[in-house]
Each structure stands twice: as structure tokens, then as C-alpha cells.
Short mmCIF file of C-alpha atoms in Angstrom, two decimals:
data_model
loop_
_atom_site.label_atom_id
_atom_site.label_comp_id
_atom_site.label_asym_id
_atom_site.label_seq_id
_atom_site.Cartn_x
_atom_site.Cartn_y
_atom_site.Cartn_z
CA MET A 276 -37.63 18.26 53.35
CA ILE A 277 -37.85 16.89 49.86
CA PRO A 278 -36.09 13.57 49.51
CA VAL A 279 -33.01 13.62 47.31
CA ARG A 280 -34.31 10.63 45.28
CA ARG A 281 -37.49 12.59 44.33
CA ILE A 282 -35.45 15.38 43.29
CA ILE A 283 -33.40 13.27 41.04
CA LEU A 284 -36.41 11.68 39.48
CA VAL A 285 -37.94 14.79 38.79
CA LEU A 286 -34.69 16.31 37.34
CA ILE A 287 -34.64 13.24 35.00
CA GLY A 288 -38.24 13.70 34.08
CA ALA A 289 -37.45 17.31 33.22
CA LEU A 290 -34.48 16.37 31.27
CA ILE A 291 -36.88 13.87 29.17
CA LEU A 292 -39.33 16.66 28.70
CA ALA A 293 -36.89 19.23 27.73
CA SER A 294 -35.51 16.92 25.12
CA GLY A 295 -38.58 16.86 23.33
CA CYS A 296 -37.52 13.65 21.45
CA LEU A 297 -38.52 10.52 23.29
CA ASP A 298 -36.46 7.74 21.64
CA THR A 299 -38.67 4.59 21.77
CA THR A 300 -36.36 2.69 19.35
CA PRO A 301 -36.62 -0.98 20.94
CA ALA A 302 -33.46 -2.77 21.97
CA ASP A 303 -35.06 -5.90 23.05
CA ASP A 304 -31.95 -7.78 23.94
CA TYR A 305 -30.82 -5.12 26.50
CA GLN A 306 -34.30 -4.85 28.37
CA ASP A 307 -32.81 -6.38 31.44
CA TRP A 308 -29.64 -4.20 31.40
CA ASN A 309 -29.59 -1.56 34.40
CA LEU A 310 -27.24 1.37 35.15
CA THR A 311 -26.66 2.18 38.71
CA LEU A 312 -26.02 5.86 39.39
CA ALA A 313 -24.31 6.60 42.79
CA GLY A 314 -23.91 9.85 44.19
CA ASP A 315 -25.32 11.08 47.41
CA GLU A 316 -27.95 8.26 46.98
CA GLU A 317 -28.05 5.36 44.64
CA MET A 318 -30.51 4.75 41.95
CA VAL A 319 -31.01 2.46 39.20
CA LEU A 320 -32.01 3.31 35.52
CA THR A 321 -33.37 0.77 33.16
CA HIS A 322 -32.23 0.64 29.57
CA PRO A 323 -35.35 2.12 28.42
CA GLU A 324 -35.17 4.95 30.78
CA ILE A 325 -31.69 5.69 29.65
CA ARG A 326 -32.74 5.74 26.06
CA ALA A 327 -35.51 7.92 27.00
CA LEU A 328 -32.99 10.77 28.40
CA PRO A 329 -32.00 13.53 26.15
CA ALA A 330 -29.29 12.14 23.73
CA ALA A 331 -26.16 13.56 22.08
CA GLU A 332 -24.76 12.24 18.78
CA GLY A 333 -21.34 12.51 17.19
CA TYR A 334 -18.50 10.44 15.68
CA GLY A 335 -16.30 8.29 17.73
CA TYR A 336 -12.93 7.03 16.86
CA SER A 337 -10.54 5.35 19.29
CA VAL A 338 -7.06 3.90 19.42
CA SER A 339 -5.76 1.25 21.74
CA THR A 340 -2.50 1.65 23.77
CA VAL A 341 -0.58 -0.24 21.16
CA GLY A 342 -2.06 1.87 18.25
CA ILE A 343 -5.00 -0.24 16.91
CA LYS A 344 -7.41 2.11 15.63
CA HIS A 345 -11.34 1.35 15.78
CA GLY A 346 -13.88 3.59 13.84
CA PRO A 347 -14.96 6.04 13.15
CA ASN A 348 -18.64 5.22 13.97
CA ARG A 349 -21.51 7.38 14.52
CA TYR A 350 -22.67 7.21 18.15
CA ARG A 351 -25.77 8.19 20.04
CA GLY A 352 -26.14 8.18 23.75
CA VAL A 353 -26.67 9.94 27.04
CA PRO A 354 -24.17 12.58 28.01
CA LEU A 355 -22.02 11.50 31.15
CA ALA A 356 -22.46 15.02 32.42
CA ASP A 357 -26.27 14.60 32.47
CA LEU A 358 -25.92 11.54 34.53
CA VAL A 359 -23.55 12.98 36.92
CA LEU A 360 -26.15 15.65 37.40
CA ALA A 361 -28.84 13.18 37.91
CA ALA A 362 -26.76 11.52 40.54
CA GLY A 363 -26.66 14.73 42.73
CA GLY A 364 -24.02 16.55 40.78
CA ALA A 365 -20.29 16.73 41.60
CA GLY A 366 -17.78 19.60 42.61
CA GLU A 367 -14.94 20.42 40.52
CA ASP A 368 -12.47 18.17 42.56
CA ASP A 369 -14.80 15.15 42.73
CA LEU A 370 -13.98 12.25 40.41
CA VAL A 371 -16.32 10.02 38.45
CA TYR A 372 -15.87 6.38 38.54
CA VAL A 373 -17.20 4.47 35.50
CA SER A 374 -17.15 0.68 35.81
CA ALA A 375 -18.41 -2.35 34.04
CA GLU A 376 -19.71 -5.78 34.22
CA ASP A 377 -16.45 -7.30 33.40
CA GLY A 378 -14.48 -5.73 36.47
CA TYR A 379 -13.15 -2.86 34.38
CA LEU A 380 -13.00 0.57 36.04
CA TRP A 381 -11.65 4.01 34.69
CA VAL A 382 -11.80 7.25 36.52
CA PHE A 383 -12.55 10.76 35.12
CA GLY A 384 -12.02 14.32 36.44
CA MET A 385 -14.85 16.62 36.24
CA ASP A 386 -13.11 18.48 33.33
CA GLN A 387 -13.13 15.20 31.45
CA VAL A 388 -16.82 14.78 32.22
CA ARG A 389 -17.10 17.95 30.29
CA GLY A 390 -15.12 16.76 27.41
CA GLU A 391 -11.87 18.58 28.32
CA GLY A 392 -8.54 17.30 29.21
CA PHE A 393 -8.28 14.42 26.56
CA PHE A 394 -5.51 13.87 24.13
CA THR A 395 -6.61 13.71 20.40
CA PHE A 396 -4.81 12.42 17.48
CA ASP A 397 -5.04 12.57 13.55
CA GLU A 398 -5.19 9.57 11.26
CA ASN A 399 -1.48 9.14 11.55
CA LEU A 400 -1.76 9.03 15.29
CA LYS A 401 -0.02 12.53 15.51
CA GLU A 402 -1.22 14.59 18.45
CA VAL A 403 -3.59 17.26 17.29
CA ALA A 404 -5.32 20.10 19.36
CA PRO A 405 -8.60 18.85 20.69
CA PRO A 406 -11.78 20.10 19.12
CA PRO A 407 -14.89 20.13 21.34
CA LEU A 408 -15.52 16.67 22.66
CA ARG A 409 -18.41 15.25 24.49
CA VAL A 410 -18.35 12.22 26.68
CA ILE A 411 -21.49 9.97 26.40
CA LEU A 412 -22.67 6.46 27.43
CA ALA A 413 -23.51 5.22 23.93
CA TYR A 414 -26.38 2.77 23.22
CA GLU A 415 -26.52 3.13 19.53
CA GLN A 416 -23.66 2.86 16.83
CA ASP A 417 -24.41 3.73 13.22
CA GLY A 418 -28.07 3.68 13.81
CA SER A 419 -28.35 0.24 15.51
CA PRO A 420 -28.36 -0.81 18.98
CA LEU A 421 -24.64 -1.13 20.17
CA PRO A 422 -23.64 -4.76 19.67
CA PHE A 423 -22.39 -6.50 22.77
CA ASN A 424 -19.08 -7.08 21.15
CA GLU A 425 -18.71 -3.36 20.76
CA GLY A 426 -19.35 -2.70 24.42
CA GLY A 427 -23.30 -2.66 24.25
CA PRO A 428 -25.68 -2.13 25.73
CA LEU A 429 -23.74 0.99 27.24
CA ARG A 430 -20.19 2.02 26.23
CA LEU A 431 -18.41 5.18 27.40
CA VAL A 432 -17.56 6.98 24.05
CA ILE A 433 -15.80 10.30 23.42
CA ILE A 434 -17.60 12.05 20.49
CA THR A 435 -16.84 14.88 18.16
CA GLU A 436 -18.37 16.62 15.16
CA SER A 437 -15.82 15.36 12.85
CA PRO A 438 -15.12 11.70 11.87
CA ASP A 439 -11.27 12.12 11.78
CA VAL A 440 -10.58 12.85 15.37
CA ILE A 441 -8.92 9.89 17.31
CA THR A 442 -9.22 9.61 21.19
CA GLU A 443 -7.41 7.22 23.49
CA GLY A 444 -9.32 4.21 23.92
CA SER A 445 -8.53 3.36 27.44
CA SER A 446 -11.36 5.48 28.79
CA TRP A 447 -13.91 3.87 26.34
CA VAL A 448 -15.38 1.52 28.99
CA LYS A 449 -17.45 -1.25 27.63
CA TRP A 450 -20.52 -2.72 29.12
CA VAL A 451 -20.99 0.05 31.60
CA ASP A 452 -23.16 -0.72 34.43
CA ARG A 453 -22.19 1.88 37.25
CA VAL A 454 -21.43 5.57 37.32
CA GLU A 455 -20.39 6.71 40.84
CA VAL A 456 -19.47 10.09 41.96
CA GLN A 457 -16.69 9.98 44.35
CA ARG A 458 -16.53 12.99 46.77
CA ARG A 459 -13.16 14.76 47.23
CA MET B 185 19.94 -10.74 17.91
CA ASN B 186 20.24 -7.92 15.42
CA ARG B 187 17.71 -7.54 12.76
CA PRO B 188 19.63 -8.86 9.78
CA ALA B 189 20.85 -11.82 11.70
CA ALA B 190 17.34 -12.42 12.84
CA LEU B 191 15.95 -12.20 9.47
CA ALA B 192 18.58 -14.71 8.18
CA VAL B 193 17.78 -17.24 10.92
CA LEU B 194 14.02 -16.88 10.10
CA LEU B 195 14.71 -17.43 6.33
CA LEU B 196 16.76 -20.46 7.24
CA LEU B 197 14.09 -21.91 9.29
CA ALA B 198 11.48 -21.24 6.62
CA VAL B 199 13.62 -22.86 3.80
CA SER B 200 14.68 -25.79 5.90
CA ALA B 201 10.93 -26.59 6.51
CA GLY B 202 10.42 -27.32 2.88
CA CYS B 203 7.08 -25.62 2.73
CA THR B 204 4.84 -26.91 0.15
CA ASP B 205 1.38 -27.68 1.19
CA THR B 206 -0.97 -24.92 0.28
CA GLY B 207 -4.23 -26.43 1.07
CA PRO B 208 -7.37 -24.21 0.93
CA GLU B 209 -8.19 -24.30 4.64
CA ARG B 210 -5.92 -22.35 6.95
CA THR B 211 -5.96 -22.65 10.61
CA THR B 212 -6.20 -19.11 12.32
CA LEU B 213 -3.91 -19.06 15.32
CA MET B 214 -4.77 -16.22 17.65
CA VAL B 215 -1.76 -14.74 19.32
CA ILE B 216 -2.20 -11.85 21.88
CA PRO B 217 1.26 -10.45 22.73
CA ALA B 218 2.29 -7.26 24.78
CA GLY B 219 2.80 -4.21 22.66
CA SER B 220 6.65 -4.09 23.13
CA LEU B 221 6.55 -7.61 21.28
CA LEU B 222 4.69 -6.37 18.20
CA TYR B 223 7.69 -5.23 16.41
CA PRO B 224 9.94 -8.57 16.64
CA LEU B 225 6.72 -10.57 15.86
CA GLU B 226 6.14 -9.00 12.65
CA ASP B 227 8.98 -10.82 11.17
CA ILE B 228 8.50 -13.97 13.27
CA GLU B 229 4.85 -14.25 11.90
CA ALA B 230 5.87 -13.90 8.26
CA ALA B 231 8.65 -16.55 8.69
CA PHE B 232 6.35 -18.90 10.56
CA GLU B 233 3.45 -18.63 8.09
CA SER B 234 6.00 -19.25 5.13
CA GLN B 235 7.03 -22.42 6.90
CA HIS B 236 3.44 -23.35 7.75
CA PRO B 237 1.28 -22.07 4.95
CA ASP B 238 -1.77 -23.85 6.46
CA ILE B 239 -1.60 -21.58 9.49
CA ASP B 240 -2.70 -17.90 9.57
CA VAL B 241 -1.28 -16.23 12.51
CA ARG B 242 -3.32 -13.38 13.75
CA ILE B 243 -1.52 -11.05 16.09
CA GLU B 244 -3.49 -8.57 18.27
CA GLY B 245 -1.39 -6.65 20.63
CA HIS B 246 -2.57 -5.34 24.07
CA GLY B 247 -1.05 -4.16 27.35
CA SER B 248 0.29 -7.30 29.13
CA ILE B 249 -2.71 -7.33 31.65
CA GLN B 250 -5.22 -6.68 28.97
CA ALA B 251 -3.63 -9.44 26.91
CA ILE B 252 -4.33 -11.90 29.74
CA ARG B 253 -7.95 -10.48 30.29
CA GLN B 254 -8.82 -11.58 26.76
CA VAL B 255 -8.46 -15.07 27.95
CA THR B 256 -9.71 -14.80 31.55
CA ASP B 257 -12.29 -12.10 31.98
CA LEU B 258 -13.35 -11.67 28.30
CA ARG B 259 -13.26 -15.48 27.43
CA ARG B 260 -11.90 -15.05 24.03
CA GLU B 261 -10.55 -18.03 22.14
CA VAL B 262 -6.78 -17.39 22.24
CA ASP B 263 -3.98 -19.73 21.16
CA VAL B 264 -0.93 -17.99 22.74
CA VAL B 265 -0.46 -15.26 25.33
CA ALA B 266 2.87 -13.35 25.32
CA VAL B 267 3.43 -10.93 28.17
CA ALA B 268 6.04 -8.35 29.29
CA ASP B 269 5.88 -9.37 32.84
CA ALA B 270 6.09 -13.20 33.59
CA SER B 271 4.70 -12.94 37.04
CA LEU B 272 1.40 -11.84 35.51
CA ILE B 273 0.69 -15.32 34.42
CA PRO B 274 0.75 -17.23 37.56
CA ASP B 275 -1.07 -14.12 39.10
CA MET B 276 -3.85 -14.02 36.75
CA MET B 277 -4.02 -17.36 35.15
CA TYR B 278 -3.33 -20.10 37.61
CA ARG B 279 -7.07 -19.89 38.38
CA PRO B 280 -9.94 -22.15 37.87
CA MET B 281 -11.88 -21.51 34.66
CA PRO B 282 -15.42 -20.89 35.37
CA GLU B 283 -16.44 -24.04 33.21
CA GLY B 284 -14.66 -26.16 35.81
CA ASP B 285 -12.27 -27.62 33.48
CA GLY B 286 -9.08 -26.81 35.38
CA ASN B 287 -6.96 -23.58 35.51
CA TYR B 288 -6.55 -21.15 32.54
CA THR B 289 -3.06 -22.43 32.50
CA ASP B 290 -0.59 -24.16 34.79
CA TRP B 291 2.59 -23.16 33.17
CA TYR B 292 4.68 -20.50 31.42
CA ILE B 293 7.85 -20.28 29.58
CA ALA B 294 10.36 -17.30 29.88
CA PHE B 295 11.86 -16.39 26.57
CA ALA B 296 13.27 -12.89 26.71
CA GLU B 297 14.37 -9.98 28.96
CA ASN B 298 14.39 -6.35 28.72
CA GLU B 299 15.62 -3.30 30.65
CA VAL B 300 14.52 0.40 30.86
CA VAL B 301 16.60 3.07 29.10
CA ILE B 302 16.41 6.73 28.52
CA ALA B 303 15.48 7.23 24.91
CA TYR B 304 16.09 10.46 23.30
CA THR B 305 16.78 12.01 19.80
CA GLY B 306 19.38 14.25 18.47
CA LYS B 307 16.99 17.23 18.89
CA SER B 308 16.48 16.61 22.57
CA ILE B 309 17.62 19.37 24.96
CA GLY B 310 21.00 18.30 26.39
CA ALA B 311 21.37 15.53 23.80
CA ASP B 312 25.02 16.68 23.14
CA GLU B 313 25.94 16.39 26.89
CA ILE B 314 24.09 13.34 28.41
CA THR B 315 25.94 10.54 29.49
CA GLN B 316 25.62 7.30 31.50
CA ASP B 317 27.12 9.47 34.50
CA ASN B 318 25.04 12.64 34.28
CA TRP B 319 21.60 11.49 32.84
CA TYR B 320 19.80 12.14 36.02
CA ARG B 321 21.13 15.58 36.31
CA ILE B 322 19.97 16.45 32.73
CA LEU B 323 16.44 14.97 33.38
CA SER B 324 16.19 16.97 36.64
CA ARG B 325 16.40 20.21 34.89
CA PRO B 326 13.16 22.26 34.83
CA ASP B 327 13.47 22.88 31.03
CA VAL B 328 14.00 19.30 30.25
CA ARG B 329 10.64 17.38 29.31
CA VAL B 330 10.42 13.86 30.43
CA GLY B 331 7.73 11.33 29.21
CA PHE B 332 6.59 7.84 30.39
CA SER B 333 3.56 5.71 29.70
CA ASN B 334 0.63 5.80 32.02
CA PRO B 335 1.31 3.15 34.90
CA MET B 336 -2.37 2.33 34.95
CA LEU B 337 -2.17 1.07 31.49
CA ASP B 338 1.56 -0.04 30.75
CA ALA B 339 4.02 -1.97 32.72
CA CYS B 340 6.82 0.23 31.28
CA GLY B 341 4.97 3.25 33.04
CA TYR B 342 5.22 1.85 36.55
CA ARG B 343 8.68 0.62 35.76
CA ALA B 344 9.76 4.27 34.92
CA LEU B 345 8.82 5.36 38.42
CA MET B 346 10.52 2.47 40.02
CA VAL B 347 13.80 3.08 38.10
CA THR B 348 13.57 6.76 39.09
CA ALA B 349 13.06 5.76 42.72
CA LEU B 350 16.00 3.45 42.65
CA ALA B 351 18.12 6.07 40.91
CA GLU B 352 17.32 8.48 43.78
CA GLU B 353 19.23 6.06 46.06
CA TYR B 354 21.66 4.53 43.85
CA CYS B 355 22.89 8.03 42.72
CA GLU B 356 22.86 9.34 46.25
CA GLU B 357 20.66 12.28 45.16
CA PRO B 358 17.95 13.06 47.56
CA GLY B 359 15.11 14.73 45.92
CA LEU B 360 15.93 13.24 42.59
CA PHE B 361 12.35 11.50 42.18
CA GLU B 362 10.65 14.78 42.91
CA ALA B 363 13.05 16.70 40.49
CA ILE B 364 12.45 14.44 37.65
CA ILE B 365 8.75 13.29 38.05
CA GLY B 366 7.23 13.92 41.53
CA GLY B 367 7.18 17.71 41.50
CA SER B 368 5.00 17.93 38.32
CA PHE B 369 2.04 16.71 40.28
CA ASP B 370 -0.18 18.55 42.58
CA PRO B 371 0.28 17.42 45.22
CA PRO B 372 3.87 16.22 44.52
CA LEU B 373 4.31 12.53 44.10
CA GLN B 374 6.54 11.05 46.67
CA VAL B 375 8.76 8.23 47.55
CA ASP B 376 8.01 7.03 51.04
CA ARG B 377 11.07 4.91 52.40
CA THR B 378 10.25 2.70 55.29
CA ASP B 379 12.24 -0.32 56.46
CA GLY B 380 14.32 -0.11 53.26
CA VAL B 381 11.41 -0.27 50.87
CA ALA B 382 10.53 2.70 48.67
CA GLU B 383 6.69 3.17 48.31
CA ILE B 384 5.18 5.28 45.58
CA THR B 385 1.38 5.85 45.79
CA LEU B 386 -0.13 7.25 42.81
CA PRO B 387 -3.33 9.37 42.66
CA GLU B 388 -6.41 8.43 40.52
CA LEU B 389 -5.73 10.66 37.97
CA MET B 390 -2.17 10.68 36.57
CA ARG B 391 -2.27 14.19 35.24
CA PRO B 392 0.86 16.24 35.69
CA ALA B 393 0.68 20.01 35.81
CA GLY B 394 2.72 21.92 33.34
CA ASP B 395 5.11 20.80 30.56
CA LYS B 396 7.93 19.02 32.49
CA VAL B 397 6.35 15.63 32.68
CA ALA B 398 4.28 14.00 29.72
CA ILE B 399 2.27 10.79 30.14
CA ARG B 400 0.65 8.94 27.42
CA ASP B 401 -1.24 5.66 27.08
CA GLY B 402 1.41 3.73 25.59
CA SER B 403 4.99 3.60 24.17
CA ILE B 404 4.01 4.54 20.67
CA TYR B 405 2.68 7.89 21.65
CA LEU B 406 5.76 8.69 23.62
CA LEU B 407 7.78 7.97 20.37
CA SER B 408 5.55 10.34 18.53
CA LEU B 409 6.04 13.00 20.94
CA LEU B 410 9.85 12.49 21.06
CA ASP B 411 9.83 12.69 17.24
CA ALA B 412 7.78 15.96 17.30
CA GLY B 413 9.83 17.52 19.90
CA GLY B 414 7.12 17.55 22.47
CA ILE B 415 9.34 15.71 24.93
CA ASP B 416 13.14 15.47 25.27
CA TYR B 417 13.47 11.98 26.93
CA ALA B 418 11.25 9.06 27.41
CA PHE B 419 11.58 6.05 29.74
CA GLU B 420 11.50 3.05 27.29
CA TYR B 421 12.44 -0.40 26.89
CA ARG B 422 15.85 -0.91 25.28
CA SER B 423 14.30 -3.07 22.64
CA VAL B 424 11.77 -0.32 21.68
CA ALA B 425 14.46 2.35 21.50
CA GLU B 426 16.57 -0.07 19.42
CA ASP B 427 13.65 -1.20 17.21
CA HIS B 428 12.86 2.60 16.46
CA GLY B 429 16.41 3.72 15.73
CA LEU B 430 16.38 6.20 18.74
CA LEU B 431 19.44 7.25 20.87
CA TRP B 432 19.48 5.93 24.32
CA ILE B 433 21.41 5.87 27.60
CA ASP B 434 21.90 2.53 29.30
CA LEU B 435 21.18 2.69 33.00
CA PRO B 436 23.19 0.99 35.71
CA PRO B 437 22.18 -2.82 36.19
CA GLU B 438 21.34 -1.95 39.77
CA ILE B 439 18.31 0.15 38.81
CA ASN B 440 17.44 -0.68 35.11
CA LEU B 441 15.17 -3.87 36.04
CA GLY B 442 17.22 -5.85 33.55
CA PHE B 443 19.25 -8.15 35.60
CA ALA B 444 18.12 -11.22 37.59
CA GLU B 445 21.28 -10.83 39.95
CA HIS B 446 19.83 -7.49 41.06
CA ALA B 447 16.23 -8.83 41.76
CA ASP B 448 16.68 -8.10 45.52
CA ASP B 449 17.45 -4.51 44.87
CA TYR B 450 14.48 -4.29 42.53
CA GLN B 451 12.11 -5.71 44.89
CA LYS B 452 12.82 -2.67 47.27
CA VAL B 453 10.52 -0.44 45.26
CA HIS B 454 6.79 -0.75 45.23
CA VAL B 455 4.26 1.25 43.23
CA THR B 456 0.55 1.37 44.33
CA LEU B 457 -1.65 2.42 41.46
CA GLY B 458 -4.29 5.01 42.07
CA PHE B 459 -7.17 2.58 41.51
CA ARG B 460 -7.84 -0.97 40.80
CA ARG B 461 -8.48 -0.80 36.97
CA PHE B 462 -9.33 -4.59 36.85
CA GLN B 463 -11.08 -6.66 39.38
CA SER B 464 -8.87 -9.62 38.38
CA ILE B 465 -5.65 -7.96 39.68
CA GLY B 466 -4.67 -5.93 42.69
CA SER B 467 -3.10 -2.30 42.55
CA GLU B 468 0.26 -3.06 43.90
CA ARG B 469 3.30 -3.51 41.53
CA ILE B 470 6.55 -4.78 43.10
CA GLY B 471 9.97 -4.23 41.17
CA LEU B 472 11.08 -7.39 39.46
CA PRO B 473 13.53 -8.04 36.62
CA ILE B 474 11.75 -7.47 33.30
CA VAL B 475 11.06 -11.16 32.03
CA TYR B 476 8.79 -11.86 29.05
CA ALA B 477 6.98 -15.09 29.16
CA MET B 478 4.34 -17.00 26.95
CA THR B 479 1.74 -19.47 27.69
CA ILE B 480 -0.88 -21.47 25.77
CA PRO B 481 -4.38 -21.10 27.50
CA ALA B 482 -5.73 -24.62 28.67
CA ASP B 483 -8.87 -23.99 26.39
CA ALA B 484 -6.69 -22.79 23.39
CA PRO B 485 -8.70 -23.85 20.24
CA HIS B 486 -5.56 -25.15 18.42
CA PRO B 487 -3.06 -26.25 21.04
CA ASP B 488 -0.87 -28.24 18.49
CA GLU B 489 -0.31 -25.35 16.33
CA ALA B 490 0.13 -22.98 19.25
CA ARG B 491 2.87 -25.28 20.58
CA MET B 492 4.63 -25.06 17.27
CA PHE B 493 4.37 -21.42 17.29
CA VAL B 494 5.78 -21.15 20.76
CA ASP B 495 8.67 -23.44 19.81
CA PHE B 496 9.32 -21.12 16.67
CA VAL B 497 9.44 -17.93 19.03
CA LEU B 498 11.65 -19.60 21.47
CA GLU B 499 14.08 -20.38 18.63
CA CYS B 500 14.02 -16.82 17.22
CA PHE B 501 14.68 -15.37 20.73
CA GLN B 502 17.33 -17.97 21.66
CA ASP B 503 20.27 -15.64 21.15
CA GLY B 504 18.87 -12.95 23.31
CA TRP B 505 16.82 -9.88 23.03
CA PRO B 506 17.51 -7.03 22.72
CA LYS B 507 20.54 -7.74 20.70
CA SER B 508 23.38 -7.49 23.13
CA GLY B 509 21.59 -9.45 25.58
CA THR B 510 21.38 -9.00 29.43
CA ALA B 511 21.17 -11.51 32.15
CA THR B 512 20.57 -15.12 30.97
CA VAL B 513 17.04 -16.45 31.42
CA ALA B 514 17.07 -19.93 32.39
CA ASP B 515 17.20 -21.62 29.18
CA LYS B 516 13.75 -22.39 27.90
CA GLN B 517 12.74 -23.26 31.38
CA ILE B 518 9.13 -24.18 31.79
CA PHE B 519 7.69 -22.75 35.11
CA ARG B 520 4.95 -24.46 36.81
#
């Protein structure tokens, strides 16, 4: 029987090859930052390994619980759905725990991992119907490595094609160091 | 204190200060308050700065727990923290700083109270018939949409659940919690009553099915939904309803979390959150009177100016808030 870890590594390799766009942009400050993926087994990805995965790009614009808007910025990162897949995948009722070095945790349903089930707002913070959204772990903001104060090296960001779509910032976990699939 | 009176007091304070010094260097005072304090602090900030032109007050609102985390977990330089739940300060800040220079703080001062009300507008279904006597029956109707903020993010959110659980017993209406809130979840949210304590355990994802219940990250989004007709009623702090010109129903003191003399009643309801969002605080919330409190972190960069600001805020709130006041906070008592 093929070990699960080998399957996962092959899957990641396939994703990298499929992307056809190896990003070798250095982010020297974050070389020691690792991301733990926990599913059926646990594995650790280095920052360069994460940057080598197929990337998604879009605009991210968040708002805090008291209405402070942040953005819009252009973000680039690895889709959370790909990381969940690399962790062994998840069933529809499973949950994904995204947690950070500072002790913050937010929980996502699988529909949210796919970019569904979020509330979106216009510039006046009036609710609008959500356009297509993607959830990524961003490592790049406006073409530069994501600054630490902005949640770098890895921050969960909800992106869209349009710069004027605002999403709730509570799920924008800063300093992400662990993604864990919780079986239900 | 009502708004015109508050403005008059603030103006008087500013004028009596004889503010004349306009030196080029201004001290930036970082103040992190709970969201429900942002509205009154707008005027207070302006009045304080006119009295102290050498001080630039920067106000950055957060949920109460996040406000404290700016000091503790995130180690930002903060001069004043003001929260909507006084108990959070001893829970989260009476702890040693990692640098070994004592605790984050060893004191807090209670300066205001609040209570939970049912806010609505003239367009809300049932607006022409809702009263203090029948509010829970109106909110129980399947066609009436109810909103509250996410208990994971906002103290007013878990307080909404507490109030509804307390109402079920106080109004002697078995099934009331399920009719207003619990039945909108799959599986339904339930109140487990054991040995006189009502326990509500929340799921990890607070996502109601259907349109009966709406949950949003914070109060301002509920107000927006109320305005747009997306919900009919929202559980809000009385001060918020008042500040935003909404209609509201006052709830009985036995259940509205606003009266210290009913603290024993309030403590009979517990909410366990679906997950531990922060490592720095547990996931159980116990019913308590809503008391606002301030402190100055031990490593505040400008402790003298912070003390002046705290004194100024205390003076502004001394006549009570919301305007008609509720129970009396021990007058400017410093808790250690």
C-alpha cells in the first residue's frame, strides 16, 4: 500500500508541474516560516514550497467588526482548497481550522473553502450579492512579500476579480502557520 | 446623559481649560475601545483635544477581546483600553508581561453600564403591535426575522443568547429560545437546564438555515440590515439603539443584563462558544451585568496623558450612559 504522505507529496509535485509557473521570487525574511498541514497525516511545507505551488491572484478588501475598511490590495497566494486537497481532502461536512502563531483560530466550512457562504459589502458597507470569491493563503501584497504587520508571511485572504468588493475581516487570519482538516 | 447635554459639558470642560498651547510636537495617545464606545468617544475625543492641543488622540475600535489582545498577544503600544465587559481585564491582563516587568495591568475602573434591548424600525413586521409585554411572542413568529452579532466576535452576540434563554424562564414560555433562535440551526441550538443553570453550547459554525435568524460580524452590520429591511428586530445595546435613532423595546431588568442587583439571576446562564478563537481566553461566557471598564496598560508609552484622558472620560460619563441610566456603578471605584 502506498503511504499517504507519498501520495500527498506526489500530489503537490503534480500541482507545481501543472501550474507551469514556478515562482522563485525570494522572500528572504520568511525562509524559516513553515506551514503545517494536518489531515489524515501531518506534513510541513516550507515557505519556498508554498510559493512554488500554483498561485491565485485577485483583489482583497476587508472590513473589521466595527467597520474599519482595509484595502483594496492585490494579493497572490495559494488557494486554501488546494492545501486542503494536499492534506488528504475533506468531506462536505468536515471543517477546516486555520490557526496562527499568535493563538488566533478561525473555522471554515467546506463551502467557504470553495469561496461560498460569505457576506460581501459595497464601499458603503451595504450588503451586496457575493460575486465569485476565492480563499487563499496570501504571501504577496501588491507585488511584494506580504509585510509582517499585514499578516505575513501567510495570511488568509478572500479575493475577487473586482477591487470594490468588501468581505468580513474576522476570517482573514494573520500569520497562518497551521491548516487542519477536522473530520465530522 | 443625552447628546446636547453631553456636548454642553464637553464644551464647558474645553473652555474652562483655557487651551492656548499650540506647540508643534503633539503626543499621540493610542486609545483602543470596544465598538459600542466609538460613538460617544467621537465627541469626547474632540473635546479632549481642544482642551489639550498638544495631544492627538487616536481611537481604533475593536471587539472587546481583540482590544485587549492588541496589548497582550500583539504587543502594540497602547495607552488606554476600554472594553464592554469589565471581567475581561482581570481575566486577560492580570498576567505577567513576557518581558518580566510585572503584569499588563493590575487595575481597572468601571465607568458605564449598558443593557440589551430589542431594536427595530417603523418598517419592522409587528412594529405597530410590539410592546414590553408581548415582544417575545412577536419575535417567535416564523415570519419575523431576528438578528444578532456573532457570539464568536462580539459580546453583544452571546449576550443576545443569554437574554433569550433568561426570557424563556422569566416569561414562563417553554420553547421560547428555540422559537426565536435555536430552531433556525441544524441541529437546533438548545438550552440545557441543569441544577438551575441554563447552558447553551454553540456549534463551530454559527450559520443559521433559512431567513428567520441573521448573524453578522458586528452591530453596524445589523443596523444596516435593519435599515434595509433584511431583518425586523436586532438584539442591541441600548446605547447603540439610542445613538442610531432606532426604536427599541426595553426588556425586564431580570433578563436584560443591565442591573447589578440581578447579577445572581444573570449568572444562571452560560454560553460555551463553538471553538477557542484565542488561546488567551477560554470559550465559556457566564452571564454578568454589562459593565464597561478602562485601564492603562503598565507599558503604556504615555501614562500621564493616558491618566488625563481616563479622568476626562470618567467625567463625561459621570451622569450615566445610556442617558436614563440603569443601576449605579460604584462611583469611579478602582478595582484591583
